Every structure is written in C-alpha cells, then in structure tokens.
PDB file of C-alpha atoms in Angstrom:
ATOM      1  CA  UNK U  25      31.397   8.136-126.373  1.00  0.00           C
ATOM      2  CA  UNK U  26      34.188   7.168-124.465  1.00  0.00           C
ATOM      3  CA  UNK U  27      35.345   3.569-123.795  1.00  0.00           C
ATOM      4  CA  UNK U  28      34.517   2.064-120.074  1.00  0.00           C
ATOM      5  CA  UNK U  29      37.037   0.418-118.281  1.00  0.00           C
ATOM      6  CA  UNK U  30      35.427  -3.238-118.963  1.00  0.00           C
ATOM      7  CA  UNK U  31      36.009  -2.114-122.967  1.00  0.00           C
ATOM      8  CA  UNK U  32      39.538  -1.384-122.407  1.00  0.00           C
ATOM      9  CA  UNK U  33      40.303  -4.052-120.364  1.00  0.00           C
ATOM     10  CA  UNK U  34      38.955  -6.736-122.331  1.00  0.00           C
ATOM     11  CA  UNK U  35      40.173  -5.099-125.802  1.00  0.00           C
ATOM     12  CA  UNK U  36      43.924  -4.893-124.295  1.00  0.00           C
ATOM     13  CA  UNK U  37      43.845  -8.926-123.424  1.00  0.00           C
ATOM     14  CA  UNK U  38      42.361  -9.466-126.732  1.00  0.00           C
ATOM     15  CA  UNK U  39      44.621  -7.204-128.438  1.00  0.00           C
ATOM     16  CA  UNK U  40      47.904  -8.834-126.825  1.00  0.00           C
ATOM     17  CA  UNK U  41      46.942 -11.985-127.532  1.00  0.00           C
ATOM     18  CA  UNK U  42      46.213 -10.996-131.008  1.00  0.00           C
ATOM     19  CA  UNK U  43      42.265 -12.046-131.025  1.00  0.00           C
ATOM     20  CA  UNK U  44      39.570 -10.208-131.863  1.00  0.00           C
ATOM     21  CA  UNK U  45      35.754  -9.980-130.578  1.00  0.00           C
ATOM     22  CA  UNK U  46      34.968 -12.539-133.368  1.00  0.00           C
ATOM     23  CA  UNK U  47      37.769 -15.078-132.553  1.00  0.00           C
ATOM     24  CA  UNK U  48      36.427 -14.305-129.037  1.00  0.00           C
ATOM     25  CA  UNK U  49      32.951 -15.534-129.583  1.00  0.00           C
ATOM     26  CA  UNK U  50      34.129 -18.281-131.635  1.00  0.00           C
ATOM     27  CA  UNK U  51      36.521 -19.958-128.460  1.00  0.00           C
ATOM     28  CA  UNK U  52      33.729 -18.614-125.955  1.00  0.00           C
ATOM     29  CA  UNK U  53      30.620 -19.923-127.848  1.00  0.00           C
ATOM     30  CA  UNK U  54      28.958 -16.767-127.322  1.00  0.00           C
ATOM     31  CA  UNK U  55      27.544 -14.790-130.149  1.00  0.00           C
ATOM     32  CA  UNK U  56      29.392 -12.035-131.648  1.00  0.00           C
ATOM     33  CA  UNK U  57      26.546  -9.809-131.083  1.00  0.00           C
ATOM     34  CA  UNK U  58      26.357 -10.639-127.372  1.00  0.00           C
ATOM     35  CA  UNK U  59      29.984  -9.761-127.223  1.00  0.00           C
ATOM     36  CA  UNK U  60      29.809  -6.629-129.364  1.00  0.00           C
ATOM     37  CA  UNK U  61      26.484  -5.264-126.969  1.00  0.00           C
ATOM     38  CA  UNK U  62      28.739  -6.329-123.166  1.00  0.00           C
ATOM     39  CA  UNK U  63      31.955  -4.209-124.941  1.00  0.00           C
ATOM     40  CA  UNK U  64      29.906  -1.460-125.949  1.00  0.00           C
ATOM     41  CA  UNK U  65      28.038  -1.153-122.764  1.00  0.00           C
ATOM     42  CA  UNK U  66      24.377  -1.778-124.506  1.00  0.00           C
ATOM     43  CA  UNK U  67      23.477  -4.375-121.820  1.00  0.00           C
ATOM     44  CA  UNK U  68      24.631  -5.067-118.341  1.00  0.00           C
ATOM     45  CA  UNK U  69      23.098  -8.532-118.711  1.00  0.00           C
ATOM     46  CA  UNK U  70      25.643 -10.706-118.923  1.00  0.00           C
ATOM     47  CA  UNK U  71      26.282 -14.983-118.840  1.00  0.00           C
ATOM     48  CA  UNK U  72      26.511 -16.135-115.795  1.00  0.00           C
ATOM     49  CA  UNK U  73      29.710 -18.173-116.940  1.00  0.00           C
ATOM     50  CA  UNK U  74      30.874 -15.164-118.966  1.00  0.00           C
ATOM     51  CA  UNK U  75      34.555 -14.838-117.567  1.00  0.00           C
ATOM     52  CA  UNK U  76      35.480 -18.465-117.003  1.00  0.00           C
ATOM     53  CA  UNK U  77      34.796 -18.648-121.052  1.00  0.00           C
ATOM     54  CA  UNK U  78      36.359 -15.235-121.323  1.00  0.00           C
ATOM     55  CA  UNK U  79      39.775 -16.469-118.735  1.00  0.00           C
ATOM     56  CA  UNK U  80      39.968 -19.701-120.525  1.00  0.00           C
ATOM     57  CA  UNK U  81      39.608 -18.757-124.394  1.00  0.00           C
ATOM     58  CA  UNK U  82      42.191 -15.663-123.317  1.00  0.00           C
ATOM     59  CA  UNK U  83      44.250 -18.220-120.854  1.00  0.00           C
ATOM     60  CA  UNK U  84      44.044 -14.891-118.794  1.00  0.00           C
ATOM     61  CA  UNK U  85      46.516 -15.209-115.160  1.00  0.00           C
ATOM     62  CA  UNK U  86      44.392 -14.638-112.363  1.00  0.00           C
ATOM     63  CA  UNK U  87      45.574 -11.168-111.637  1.00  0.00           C
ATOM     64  CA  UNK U  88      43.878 -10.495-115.166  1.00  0.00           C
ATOM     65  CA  UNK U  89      40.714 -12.283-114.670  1.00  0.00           C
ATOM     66  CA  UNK U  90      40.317 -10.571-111.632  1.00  0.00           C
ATOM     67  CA  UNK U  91      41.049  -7.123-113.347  1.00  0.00           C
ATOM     68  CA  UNK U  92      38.347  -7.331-115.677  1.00  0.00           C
ATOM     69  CA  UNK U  93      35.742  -8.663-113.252  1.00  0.00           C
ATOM     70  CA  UNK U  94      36.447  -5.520-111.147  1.00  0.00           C
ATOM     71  CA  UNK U  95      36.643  -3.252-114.500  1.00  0.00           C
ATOM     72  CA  UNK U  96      33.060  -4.771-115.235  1.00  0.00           C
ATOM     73  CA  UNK U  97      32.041  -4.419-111.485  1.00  0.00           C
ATOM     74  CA  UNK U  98      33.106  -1.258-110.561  1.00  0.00           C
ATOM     75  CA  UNK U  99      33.964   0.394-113.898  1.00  0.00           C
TER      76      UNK U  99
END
C-alpha cells in the first residue's frame, strides 16, 4: 500500500527532528496506537487539538503546520 501524503509529511518532520511515532505520542499525550491508526490511514477520526500537539511537540514553523494540515485535508 502506498504511503498518503499526511504519512509522508508527518514521518519527514519526525524523521528530521529525529523522533519517532512513540516519542511523538509521548510529547503529544496521545496514544501510540492512535498515532500509528491517523499515519496508516485506518481512521480519519482525528483529535480535535491534534496539530497544535503535533506543531508544538515537533516546534513545526507555520509553513509546516500548514503543510500537513493540507496533506491531511486534501491528501
């Protein structure tokens, strides 16, 4: 199955910041599983504070934030 655009966006900003989905859940408070099913495209259901967690525990620039909203939007 091939990766969406959400999953690649969100693994690139955790991959250059050198975190993974567990360190992820850990800043966010989410659970890993949560994480692992919103990556993987098994649920569309998502917080509704998901990327303010996601932009602060990645300290993502706005120009990032705003690329993975759209990747999860319109990807």
């Amino acid at each position: 199955m091939a990766a969406s655009e959400f999953q690649r966006t969100l693994m690139g900003s955790l991959s250059r910041r050198g975190m993974s989905v567990a360190g992820l859940a850990e800043h966010t408070g989410y659970g890993p599983l949560l994480l692992e099913n919103l990556i993987a495209g098994k649920t569309r259901q998502i917080p509704v504070d998901f990327f303010i967690r996601v932009a602060d525990a990645l300290d993502l620039t706005t120009g990032e934030k705003d690329a993975l909203v759209r990747s999860w939007a319109f990807g």
